[in-house]
Coordinates of C-alpha atoms in Angstrom, one line a residue:
Chain A
M1 CA -12.8 8.3 31.7
P2 CA -10.3 5.9 33.3
D3 CA -6.7 6.0 31.9
T4 CA -6.4 2.3 32.9
L5 CA -9.3 0.1 33.8
P6 CA -9.6 -0.7 37.5
A7 CA -8.5 -4.3 38.4
D8 CA -11.9 -5.2 39.7
S9 CA -13.7 -4.0 36.5
I10 CA -15.0 -6.4 34.0
G11 CA -13.3 -4.1 31.5
L12 CA -14.5 -3.2 28.0
V13 CA -17.8 -4.7 27.1
T14 CA -19.8 -4.7 23.9
P15 CA -23.6 -4.7 23.7
Q16 CA -25.2 -7.4 21.7
Q17 CA -28.6 -7.6 20.0
A18 CA -31.1 -10.4 19.6
H19 CA -33.9 -10.3 17.1
F20 CA -37.2 -12.1 17.8
D21 CA -39.7 -12.9 15.1
E22 CA -42.1 -14.8 17.3
P23 CA -44.9 -12.4 18.2
L24 CA -45.2 -11.5 21.9
A25 CA -48.7 -11.3 23.4
L26 CA -48.9 -8.5 25.9
A27 CA -51.0 -7.9 29.0
C28 CA -52.8 -4.9 27.3
G29 CA -54.2 -7.3 24.7
K30 CA -52.0 -6.2 21.9
T31 CA -49.2 -8.2 20.3
L32 CA -45.7 -7.1 19.5
P33 CA -45.1 -8.8 16.1
A34 CA -41.3 -8.7 16.3
Y35 CA -38.7 -7.0 18.4
D36 CA -35.0 -6.6 19.3
L37 CA -33.5 -6.9 22.7
V38 CA -30.2 -5.3 23.4
Y39 CA -28.1 -6.9 26.1
E40 CA -24.6 -7.4 27.6
T41 CA -23.0 -10.4 29.2
Y42 CA -20.2 -10.6 31.6
G43 CA -18.2 -13.7 32.6
T44 CA -18.5 -17.2 31.1
L45 CA -21.4 -19.6 30.9
N46 CA -20.2 -22.9 32.3
V47 CA -20.7 -26.2 30.5
E48 CA -23.7 -27.1 32.6
R49 CA -25.2 -23.7 31.8
S50 CA -26.0 -23.4 35.5
N51 CA -24.2 -20.2 36.5
A52 CA -26.3 -17.6 34.8
I53 CA -27.5 -14.5 36.7
L54 CA -30.1 -12.2 35.2
I55 CA -29.9 -8.5 36.1
C56 CA -33.2 -6.6 35.9
H57 CA -33.0 -2.8 35.6
A58 CA -35.0 -0.1 37.2
L59 CA -36.9 2.9 35.9
S60 CA -34.2 4.7 33.9
G61 CA -31.8 1.8 33.7
H62 CA -30.6 -0.2 30.7
H63 CA -28.4 -3.1 29.6
H64 CA -25.1 -1.4 30.5
A65 CA -24.7 -2.6 34.1
A66 CA -21.0 -3.1 34.3
G67 CA -17.7 -2.3 32.7
Y68 CA -16.9 0.4 30.1
H69 CA -18.0 0.6 26.4
S70 CA -14.8 2.4 25.6
M71 CA -11.8 4.0 27.2
D72 CA -13.6 7.3 26.6
E73 CA -16.6 6.5 28.6
R74 CA -16.9 8.8 31.6
K75 CA -18.5 6.4 34.0
P76 CA -18.9 2.6 34.1
G77 CA -22.2 0.7 33.9
W78 CA -24.9 1.6 36.5
W79 CA -24.2 -1.4 38.8
D80 CA -20.5 -1.6 38.4
A81 CA -20.1 -1.3 42.1
H82 CA -21.6 -4.7 42.5
I83 CA -20.8 -6.6 39.2
G84 CA -17.2 -7.6 38.3
P85 CA -14.4 -9.9 39.1
G86 CA -14.4 -10.5 42.9
K87 CA -17.4 -8.2 43.4
T88 CA -20.7 -9.0 45.0
I89 CA -21.9 -10.6 41.7
D90 CA -18.5 -12.2 40.9
T91 CA -18.0 -12.5 37.1
N92 CA -15.2 -15.0 37.8
R93 CA -17.9 -17.4 38.9
F94 CA -21.1 -16.2 37.2
F95 CA -22.3 -15.5 33.7
V96 CA -24.2 -12.3 34.0
V97 CA -26.9 -11.2 31.6
S98 CA -28.2 -7.7 31.6
L99 CA -30.7 -6.4 29.0
N100 CA -32.6 -3.3 28.1
N101 CA -36.3 -3.9 28.6
L102 CA -38.9 -3.6 25.9
G103 CA -40.1 0.0 25.6
G104 CA -36.7 1.2 26.5
C105 CA -34.7 3.9 24.7
H106 CA -31.2 2.3 24.6
G107 CA -31.5 0.1 21.6
T108 CA -34.2 -2.4 22.5
T109 CA -37.5 -2.1 20.6
G110 CA -39.4 0.8 22.1
P111 CA -41.3 4.0 21.3
C112 CA -38.2 5.3 19.3
S113 CA -38.3 2.2 17.0
A114 CA -40.1 2.0 13.7
N115 CA -43.6 0.5 13.8
P116 CA -43.6 -2.1 11.0
E117 CA -47.3 -1.6 10.4
T118 CA -47.1 2.1 9.7
G119 CA -43.5 2.7 8.9
R120 CA -43.7 5.7 11.4
Q121 CA -42.0 5.7 14.7
W122 CA -44.0 3.9 17.4
G123 CA -44.0 7.0 19.6
P124 CA -47.1 7.0 21.9
D125 CA -48.6 4.1 20.0
F126 CA -46.0 1.7 21.5
P127 CA -48.0 -0.6 23.7
V128 CA -47.9 0.0 27.5
M129 CA -45.7 -2.7 28.9
T130 CA -46.1 -4.6 32.2
V131 CA -43.6 -6.2 34.4
G132 CA -45.1 -9.5 33.3
D133 CA -44.5 -8.7 29.6
W134 CA -40.9 -7.9 30.3
V135 CA -40.3 -11.1 32.2
N136 CA -41.9 -13.1 29.3
S137 CA -39.4 -11.3 26.9
Q138 CA -36.5 -12.0 29.3
A139 CA -37.4 -15.7 29.3
R140 CA -37.2 -15.7 25.5
L141 CA -33.7 -14.1 25.7
A142 CA -32.8 -16.9 28.1
D143 CA -34.0 -19.5 25.6
R144 CA -31.9 -17.8 23.0
L145 CA -28.8 -17.9 25.2
G146 CA -29.4 -21.6 26.1
I147 CA -30.2 -20.8 29.7
Q148 CA -32.9 -23.1 31.0
R149 CA -32.7 -21.9 34.6
F150 CA -31.0 -18.8 36.1
A151 CA -28.9 -19.4 39.2
A152 CA -30.4 -16.1 40.4
V153 CA -32.5 -13.3 39.1
V154 CA -31.5 -10.0 40.7
G155 CA -32.9 -6.5 40.7
G156 CA -33.4 -3.3 42.6
S157 CA -36.5 -1.1 42.7
L158 CA -38.5 -1.8 39.5
G159 CA -35.9 -4.5 38.8
G160 CA -37.0 -6.1 42.1
M161 CA -40.5 -6.3 40.8
Q162 CA -39.3 -8.2 37.8
V163 CA -37.5 -10.7 40.1
L164 CA -40.7 -11.3 42.0
Q165 CA -42.6 -11.8 38.7
W166 CA -39.9 -14.3 37.6
S167 CA -40.5 -16.3 40.8
L168 CA -44.2 -16.4 40.1
A169 CA -44.3 -16.9 36.3
Y170 CA -41.3 -19.2 35.9
P171 CA -40.7 -20.9 39.2
E172 CA -38.9 -23.7 37.5
R173 CA -36.5 -21.3 35.7
I174 CA -35.2 -19.4 38.7
A175 CA -33.1 -21.0 41.4
N176 CA -32.7 -17.9 43.7
A177 CA -34.4 -14.5 43.8
V178 CA -32.7 -11.2 45.1
V179 CA -35.2 -8.4 45.6
I180 CA -33.6 -5.1 46.6
A181 CA -35.2 -1.8 47.6
A182 CA -38.4 -2.9 46.0
T183 CA -42.1 -3.3 46.8
P184 CA -44.8 -5.9 45.9
R185 CA -46.9 -2.9 44.8
L186 CA -46.8 0.9 44.7
S187 CA -48.5 2.9 47.4
A188 CA -50.9 5.8 46.6
Q189 CA -48.0 8.1 47.3
N190 CA -45.7 6.3 44.9
I191 CA -48.4 6.5 42.1
A192 CA -48.9 10.2 42.9
F193 CA -45.3 11.0 42.3
N194 CA -45.4 9.1 39.1
E195 CA -48.5 11.0 38.0
V196 CA -46.7 14.3 38.7
A197 CA -43.9 13.1 36.5
R198 CA -46.3 12.1 33.7
Q199 CA -48.2 15.4 33.9
A200 CA -45.0 17.3 33.7
I201 CA -44.1 15.5 30.4
R202 CA -47.6 15.5 28.9
S203 CA -48.2 19.2 29.6
D204 CA -45.0 20.3 27.9
P205 CA -46.1 22.0 24.6
D206 CA -43.2 20.2 22.9
F207 CA -44.8 16.8 23.8
H208 CA -47.4 16.9 20.9
D209 CA -49.3 13.9 22.4
G210 CA -46.1 11.9 22.1
W211 CA -45.4 12.6 18.5
Y212 CA -42.6 15.0 19.3
A213 CA -40.1 13.3 17.0
E214 CA -42.3 13.9 14.0
H215 CA -42.5 17.6 15.0
G216 CA -38.8 17.8 15.3
T217 CA -39.0 18.7 19.0
M218 CA -38.3 17.1 22.4
P219 CA -40.4 17.7 25.6
K220 CA -37.2 18.5 27.4
R221 CA -38.8 20.8 30.0
G222 CA -41.3 18.2 31.0
L223 CA -38.8 15.4 31.2
K224 CA -36.5 17.6 33.2
L225 CA -39.3 18.3 35.7
A226 CA -40.2 14.7 35.9
R227 CA -36.6 13.8 36.6
M228 CA -36.3 16.5 39.2
V229 CA -39.3 15.2 41.1
G230 CA -38.1 11.6 40.8
H231 CA -34.6 12.5 41.9
I232 CA -35.9 14.0 45.2
T233 CA -37.6 10.7 46.0
Y234 CA -34.4 8.8 45.3
L235 CA -32.4 10.7 48.0
S236 CA -33.0 10.9 51.7
E237 CA -33.6 14.2 53.5
H238 CA -30.3 13.5 55.3
S239 CA -28.3 12.9 52.2
M240 CA -29.6 16.0 50.5
G241 CA -28.9 18.0 53.6
A242 CA -25.4 16.6 53.9
K243 CA -24.7 17.3 50.3
F244 CA -26.2 20.8 49.9
G245 CA -27.5 22.1 53.2
R246 CA -28.8 25.6 52.6
D247 CA -25.7 26.6 50.8
L248 CA -26.1 29.4 48.3
R249 CA -24.3 29.7 45.0
S250 CA -23.4 33.3 45.7
D251 CA -22.8 35.0 49.0
E252 CA -26.2 36.7 49.4
L253 CA -29.8 36.4 48.6
N254 CA -30.8 38.1 45.3
F255 CA -34.6 38.2 45.9
G256 CA -35.4 36.6 42.5
Y257 CA -36.2 33.2 41.0
D258 CA -32.9 32.3 39.4
V259 CA -30.9 29.5 40.9
E260 CA -29.8 30.5 44.4
F261 CA -29.5 27.4 46.5
Q262 CA -27.0 24.7 45.6
V263 CA -29.7 22.1 45.7
E264 CA -31.7 24.0 43.0
S265 CA -28.6 24.0 40.8
Y266 CA -28.0 20.3 41.4
L267 CA -31.6 19.3 40.5
R268 CA -31.7 21.5 37.4
Y269 CA -28.4 20.0 36.2
Q270 CA -29.7 16.4 36.9
G271 CA -32.9 17.3 35.0
D272 CA -31.1 18.8 32.1
M273 CA -28.7 15.9 31.7
F274 CA -31.6 13.4 31.8
S275 CA -33.9 15.4 29.4
T276 CA -31.4 15.0 26.5
A277 CA -30.5 11.4 27.2
F278 CA -33.8 9.7 27.8
D279 CA -37.0 9.3 25.8
A280 CA -40.2 10.9 27.2
N281 CA -42.5 8.1 25.9
T282 CA -40.2 5.5 27.5
Y283 CA -40.4 7.4 30.8
L284 CA -44.2 7.4 30.7
L285 CA -44.3 3.7 29.9
M286 CA -41.9 2.7 32.6
T287 CA -43.9 4.6 35.3
K288 CA -47.0 2.9 34.2
A289 CA -45.3 -0.5 34.5
L290 CA -44.5 0.5 38.1
D291 CA -48.0 1.6 38.8
Y292 CA -49.7 -1.5 37.4
F293 CA -47.5 -4.1 39.2
D294 CA -49.5 -5.9 41.8
P295 CA -49.3 -9.7 41.9
A296 CA -51.7 -9.8 44.8
A297 CA -54.5 -8.2 42.8
S298 CA -55.5 -11.4 41.0
H299 CA -55.7 -13.1 44.4
G300 CA -58.1 -10.8 46.2
G301 CA -55.3 -8.7 47.5
D302 CA -53.7 -11.7 49.3
L303 CA -50.0 -11.5 48.5
A304 CA -49.2 -14.8 50.3
A305 CA -51.8 -16.6 48.1
A306 CA -50.2 -14.9 45.0
L307 CA -46.8 -16.3 46.1
A308 CA -48.0 -19.9 46.3
S309 CA -46.3 -20.7 43.0
A310 CA -42.9 -19.4 44.0
S311 CA -40.4 -22.1 45.0
C312 CA -36.9 -20.5 45.2
P313 CA -35.1 -19.0 48.2
F314 CA -35.5 -15.2 48.4
L315 CA -33.1 -12.5 49.6
V316 CA -35.0 -9.3 50.4
V317 CA -32.9 -6.2 51.2
S318 CA -34.2 -2.7 52.2
F319 CA -32.4 0.5 53.2
S320 CA -33.3 2.4 56.4
T321 CA -33.7 5.9 54.8
D322 CA -35.4 4.8 51.6
W323 CA -38.7 6.5 51.6
R324 CA -39.6 5.8 48.0
F325 CA -39.8 2.1 48.6
A326 CA -39.4 2.1 52.4
P327 CA -38.4 -0.9 54.5
E328 CA -42.0 -1.4 55.4
R329 CA -42.8 -2.3 51.8
S330 CA -40.1 -4.9 51.8
R331 CA -41.5 -6.2 55.1
E332 CA -44.8 -6.6 53.4
L333 CA -43.2 -8.9 50.9
V334 CA -41.2 -10.8 53.5
D335 CA -44.2 -11.3 55.7
A336 CA -46.2 -12.6 52.8
L337 CA -43.4 -15.0 51.9
V338 CA -43.3 -16.2 55.5
R339 CA -47.1 -16.7 55.5
A340 CA -46.7 -18.7 52.3
G341 CA -44.0 -20.8 53.9
K342 CA -41.3 -19.8 51.4
P343 CA -37.6 -19.6 52.2
V344 CA -36.6 -16.0 52.7
S345 CA -33.9 -13.9 54.3
Y346 CA -34.3 -10.3 55.0
A347 CA -31.9 -7.5 56.0
E348 CA -32.5 -3.8 56.5
I349 CA -29.3 -2.0 55.8
D350 CA -28.5 1.2 57.7
S351 CA -27.8 3.8 55.1
Q352 CA -28.0 7.5 54.7
H353 CA -28.5 7.4 50.9
G354 CA -32.2 6.8 50.6
H355 CA -33.5 4.7 47.6
D356 CA -30.2 5.3 45.7
A357 CA -28.4 3.2 48.3
F358 CA -29.1 0.1 46.3
L359 CA -26.7 1.3 43.6
L360 CA -23.9 2.3 46.0
P361 CA -21.2 0.3 47.7
D362 CA -21.8 -0.3 51.5
T363 CA -20.0 -2.7 53.8
R364 CA -23.0 -4.4 55.3
Y365 CA -25.0 -4.4 52.1
Q366 CA -22.1 -6.2 50.3
A367 CA -21.7 -8.7 53.2
V368 CA -25.4 -9.7 53.0
F369 CA -25.8 -9.6 49.2
G370 CA -22.3 -11.1 48.6
G371 CA -22.9 -13.8 51.3
F372 CA -26.1 -14.8 49.5
M373 CA -24.4 -14.9 46.1
N374 CA -21.5 -16.8 47.6
R375 CA -24.0 -19.5 48.7
V376 CA -25.5 -19.5 45.2
A377 CA -22.0 -20.1 43.8
H378 CA -21.4 -22.9 46.3
D379 CA -24.7 -24.6 45.3
I380 CA -23.7 -24.5 41.6
A381 CA -20.3 -26.0 42.4
R382 CA -21.9 -28.8 44.5
A383 CA -24.3 -29.6 41.8
E384 CA -21.4 -29.8 39.3
E385 CA -19.6 -32.3 41.5
K386 CA -22.6 -34.6 41.5
Chain B
M1 CA -18.9 -28.3 67.3
M2 CA -22.3 -27.2 68.5
R3 CA -22.7 -25.4 71.9
A4 CA -23.8 -27.8 74.5
D5 CA -27.2 -26.2 75.1
L6 CA -27.9 -26.2 71.4
K7 CA -27.0 -29.8 71.2
L8 CA -29.6 -30.6 73.8
I9 CA -32.2 -28.6 72.0
Y10 CA -31.2 -30.3 68.7
D11 CA -32.0 -33.6 70.3
W12 CA -35.4 -32.4 71.5
V13 CA -36.6 -31.1 68.1
P14 CA -38.7 -33.7 66.2
Q15 CA -38.0 -34.7 62.6
G16 CA -39.6 -32.4 60.0
A17 CA -40.8 -29.9 62.6
R18 CA -41.7 -26.3 61.5
V19 CA -39.5 -24.1 63.7
L20 CA -39.0 -20.5 64.6
D21 CA -35.6 -19.7 66.3
L22 CA -35.8 -16.3 68.0
G23 CA -32.4 -14.8 68.4
C24 CA -30.9 -17.5 66.1
G25 CA -27.3 -16.0 66.2
D26 CA -25.2 -17.4 63.4
G27 CA -27.8 -20.0 62.4
T28 CA -25.8 -23.1 63.6
L29 CA -28.8 -24.8 65.2
L30 CA -31.2 -24.2 62.2
Q31 CA -28.6 -25.3 59.7
A32 CA -28.0 -28.6 61.6
L33 CA -31.8 -29.1 62.0
G34 CA -32.4 -28.4 58.4
R35 CA -29.6 -30.7 57.2
D36 CA -30.2 -33.6 59.5
K37 CA -33.9 -33.5 60.4
E38 CA -35.6 -31.8 57.5
V39 CA -36.7 -29.0 59.8
I40 CA -38.0 -26.0 58.0
G41 CA -38.5 -22.5 59.4
Y42 CA -36.9 -19.1 60.1
G43 CA -34.4 -17.5 62.4
L44 CA -35.0 -14.1 63.7
E45 CA -32.0 -11.9 64.6
I46 CA -31.0 -8.3 64.9
D47 CA -27.2 -8.7 65.0
P48 CA -25.8 -7.9 61.6
D49 CA -22.9 -10.4 61.9
G50 CA -25.4 -13.1 62.9
I51 CA -27.6 -12.3 59.9
T52 CA -24.7 -12.4 57.5
A53 CA -23.5 -15.7 58.9
C54 CA -27.0 -17.2 58.5
I55 CA -27.3 -16.0 54.9
G56 CA -23.9 -17.5 54.1
K57 CA -25.1 -20.8 55.5
G58 CA -28.3 -20.8 53.5
V59 CA -30.4 -20.4 56.7
S60 CA -33.6 -18.3 56.3
V61 CA -33.1 -15.4 58.6
I62 CA -35.2 -12.3 59.1
E63 CA -34.0 -9.1 60.6
Q64 CA -36.5 -8.5 63.3
N65 CA -36.6 -6.9 66.8
L66 CA -38.2 -9.4 69.1
D67 CA -39.5 -6.5 71.3
E68 CA -41.9 -5.7 68.5
G69 CA -43.6 -9.1 68.9
L70 CA -44.3 -11.8 66.5
T71 CA -47.4 -10.3 64.9
N72 CA -46.2 -11.2 61.4
F73 CA -46.5 -14.9 62.3
E74 CA -49.9 -16.6 62.3
D75 CA -51.4 -18.6 65.1
N76 CA -50.3 -22.2 65.2
A77 CA -48.1 -21.7 62.1
Y78 CA -45.2 -23.6 63.7
D79 CA -44.7 -26.7 65.7
L80 CA -42.0 -25.3 67.9
V81 CA -40.5 -21.9 68.9
I82 CA -36.9 -21.9 70.2
M83 CA -35.3 -19.0 72.1
T84 CA -31.8 -19.3 73.4
Q85 CA -30.3 -16.7 75.7
A86 CA -32.6 -13.9 74.6
L87 CA -35.5 -13.9 77.1
Q88 CA -33.6 -11.9 79.7
A89 CA -32.9 -9.1 77.2
L90 CA -36.5 -8.5 76.2
R91 CA -38.7 -5.7 77.4
R92 CA -41.5 -8.0 78.5
P93 CA -40.4 -11.7 78.7
D94 CA -43.9 -12.7 79.9
R95 CA -45.6 -11.4 76.8
M96 CA -43.0 -13.0 74.6
L97 CA -43.9 -16.3 76.2
D98 CA -47.5 -15.7 75.3
E99 CA -46.5 -14.8 71.8
M100 CA -44.4 -17.9 71.4
L101 CA -47.2 -20.1 72.5
R102 CA -49.6 -18.4 70.2
V103 CA -47.6 -19.3 67.1
A104 CA -46.7 -22.8 68.3
N105 CA -48.0 -25.2 70.9
E106 CA -44.5 -25.8 72.3
C107 CA -41.4 -23.7 73.0
I108 CA -37.9 -24.3 74.2
I109 CA -36.3 -21.5 76.2
T110 CA -32.8 -21.1 77.6
F111 CA -31.6 -18.3 79.8
P112 CA -28.8 -17.6 82.4
N113 CA -29.9 -18.7 85.9
F114 CA -29.4 -15.7 88.1
A115 CA -29.5 -18.0 91.2
Y116 CA -26.5 -20.0 90.1
W117 CA -24.2 -20.3 93.1
R118 CA -21.3 -18.3 91.6
H119 CA -23.8 -15.4 90.9
R120 CA -24.9 -15.7 94.6
V121 CA -21.3 -15.5 95.8
Y122 CA -20.8 -12.3 93.8
L123 CA -23.9 -10.6 95.1
G124 CA -24.1 -12.2 98.6
F125 CA -20.5 -12.1 99.7
K126 CA -18.7 -9.7 97.4
G127 CA -21.6 -7.3 97.2
Y128 CA -21.3 -6.7 93.4
M129 CA -23.6 -7.5 90.5
P130 CA -22.6 -10.9 89.2
V131 CA -20.3 -11.2 86.2
S132 CA -19.7 -14.6 84.8
K133 CA -19.3 -16.5 81.5
S134 CA -23.1 -16.5 81.1
L135 CA -23.4 -12.9 82.3
P136 CA -20.4 -11.2 80.9
H137 CA -21.6 -7.6 81.0
A138 CA -21.2 -4.9 83.6
W139 CA -24.4 -3.6 85.2
Y140 CA -24.4 -0.4 83.2
D141 CA -24.1 -1.8 79.7
T142 CA -25.8 -5.2 80.0
P143 CA -28.5 -6.0 77.5
N144 CA -29.9 -8.3 80.2
I145 CA -32.7 -6.2 81.7
H146 CA -34.9 -9.0 83.0
L147 CA -32.7 -11.6 84.7
S148 CA -34.5 -14.4 86.5
T149 CA -33.8 -17.7 88.2
F150 CA -34.7 -21.2 87.4
N151 CA -37.4 -21.0 90.2
D152 CA -38.8 -17.7 88.9
F153 CA -39.4 -19.0 85.4
E154 CA -41.0 -22.2 86.8
R155 CA -43.4 -20.0 88.8
L156 CA -44.2 -17.9 85.8
C157 CA -45.1 -21.0 83.8
V158 CA -47.2 -22.3 86.7
D159 CA -49.0 -19.0 87.0
K160 CA -49.8 -19.0 83.3
G161 CA -51.1 -22.6 83.6
L162 CA -48.4 -23.9 81.2
I163 CA -47.1 -27.4 81.0
I164 CA -43.4 -27.8 81.7
S165 CA -42.6 -31.0 79.8
D166 CA -38.9 -31.0 80.3
R167 CA -36.2 -29.0 82.2
A168 CA -32.5 -29.1 82.3
V169 CA -29.6 -27.0 83.5
G170 CA -26.0 -26.6 82.4
N171 CA -22.9 -25.6 84.2
G172 CA -19.7 -23.7 83.2
D173 CA -19.5 -22.9 79.5
H174 CA -22.6 -24.9 78.9
E175 CA -20.6 -28.1 79.1
G176 CA -21.8 -29.7 82.3
N177 CA -24.0 -32.6 83.0
W178 CA -27.3 -31.6 81.5
T179 CA -29.2 -34.4 83.3
T180 CA -28.5 -32.9 86.7
R181 CA -31.8 -32.6 88.6
L182 CA -30.4 -32.0 92.0
W183 CA -30.8 -28.4 93.2
P184 CA -30.9 -26.9 89.6
N185 CA -31.6 -23.5 91.0
L186 CA -28.3 -23.5 92.8
F187 CA -26.0 -25.5 90.5
G188 CA -27.4 -24.7 87.1
E189 CA -25.7 -21.8 85.3
T190 CA -28.0 -22.1 82.2
A191 CA -31.7 -23.0 82.5
I192 CA -33.4 -24.9 79.7
F193 CA -37.2 -25.2 79.7
R194 CA -39.5 -27.1 77.3
V195 CA -43.0 -25.6 77.8
S196 CA -46.3 -26.2 76.1
R197 CA -49.8 -24.7 76.3
G198 CA -51.9 -25.8 79.2
K199 CA -54.9 -26.3 77.1
P200 CA -55.2 -28.2 73.8
A201 CA -54.7 -25.8 70.8
V202 CA -57.8 -24.5 69.2
D203 CA -57.3 -24.4 65.5

């Protein structure tokens, strides 16, 4: 909790909610009859409505990307390092929109919401969402906010997939795309990690096929294991080594199975925190959305052909020690954009922080990302002059 | 103000060309070509400051090590490949020349002429490896591992059966008389070659 808010913080922010009555047709064939989206905005929409930036969140993310909800909040929003006055995404120049995606567990309609048809919680009956479904719902939120075209759509990891989907599904509504630490599709290894996470949750006796709420339980152990596996993939071998090494919690080995190494303690703590703060059905759904995303699939595996409809400039950024979505995956996207003749810039940032690097401050990352956003701001200003 | 060798290349690039600029630096050339001549294409660079500068200008730049080749670019995908002051720093300049003429029918290459008279004075009379404005590094930390002369490069092109459609040299800080044709191997500090494939492109 900060005693005073940092000067470069957007400050106190309040989530808002938008209700939609128009049914949303989903990729799975089902229809969501009505839904709520929870979102936050930072900065001011200009008169031309041309300075809006959409932030797309990753697996366990949500709408609270920057600032503080109250003076009692321990940490700011998840991307506060890059969103705020004078920051990479400068709220003095941009109007930033950040929402919680459908299926989430932070206020947007999801498995924890009531199913209007049954009156029960949706639970495991909540339809499996795809990146395409999310982007369609985000476009409706843009309509509601009076934003015809985003100056940029920005996201890391699973968020980067949504950015890519925006450029394909709504090319006329996105002026710039920023795809960070992402991939145009998961590898078999990525899917394998997701499957381990899902099995951890689904095999927890407290899971009850997803109806845990009705049983008054929570599959905490499963969710904890899922998070522990996930967390390992977010860090690099180096960053884990630097943070924990082989340090023990006590001075000597105790020849047992309690926590001995510091890294065990850390993982258990991270897992415990997550297991009480996140919904298991949401986690399952989000990992499926990751697994399914593959825009090239409908074009015979030819990603360049899939990208034909994109028309905006792209910035693609990867991190050297990211092994969850390695630089090679970003290069796949860049090479396909080049083959398709689309404007794209690419930078591989030297970082020790693995996949998590996209969330953290870094001089070169900020120079590249900030340089791109600065150009976006200049383009808006030039268009205003005309 | 554009560097004199870039200005010459700028004049040579046709309107609306599809261009690759290998070692594009801060993107000055591509920005001018895009703005004035509707040229589209990409710059390749590994220097972080150069990449940041390009992105700030709105020039499409890809972080890529030229020594790893151009395998991510398709045959004949471009009209022209430009490489300024980078050939001499590559592991295999001859193979890069092949790669450049695979993705485009024509390329423009500039490099420091090792046979420039000042360089000869350094080596021939003083007995030291040349250090000059175009070769600013000491022998032990230079990135320039394949230095060549105006004549050397011409011979490589002839050996490969390539067509040299234009050549020029520049002197001192790239500001000399670019049309000098007299003894370029001796008086040219920077060599500029415009080279195309010997045979018509097979699409």
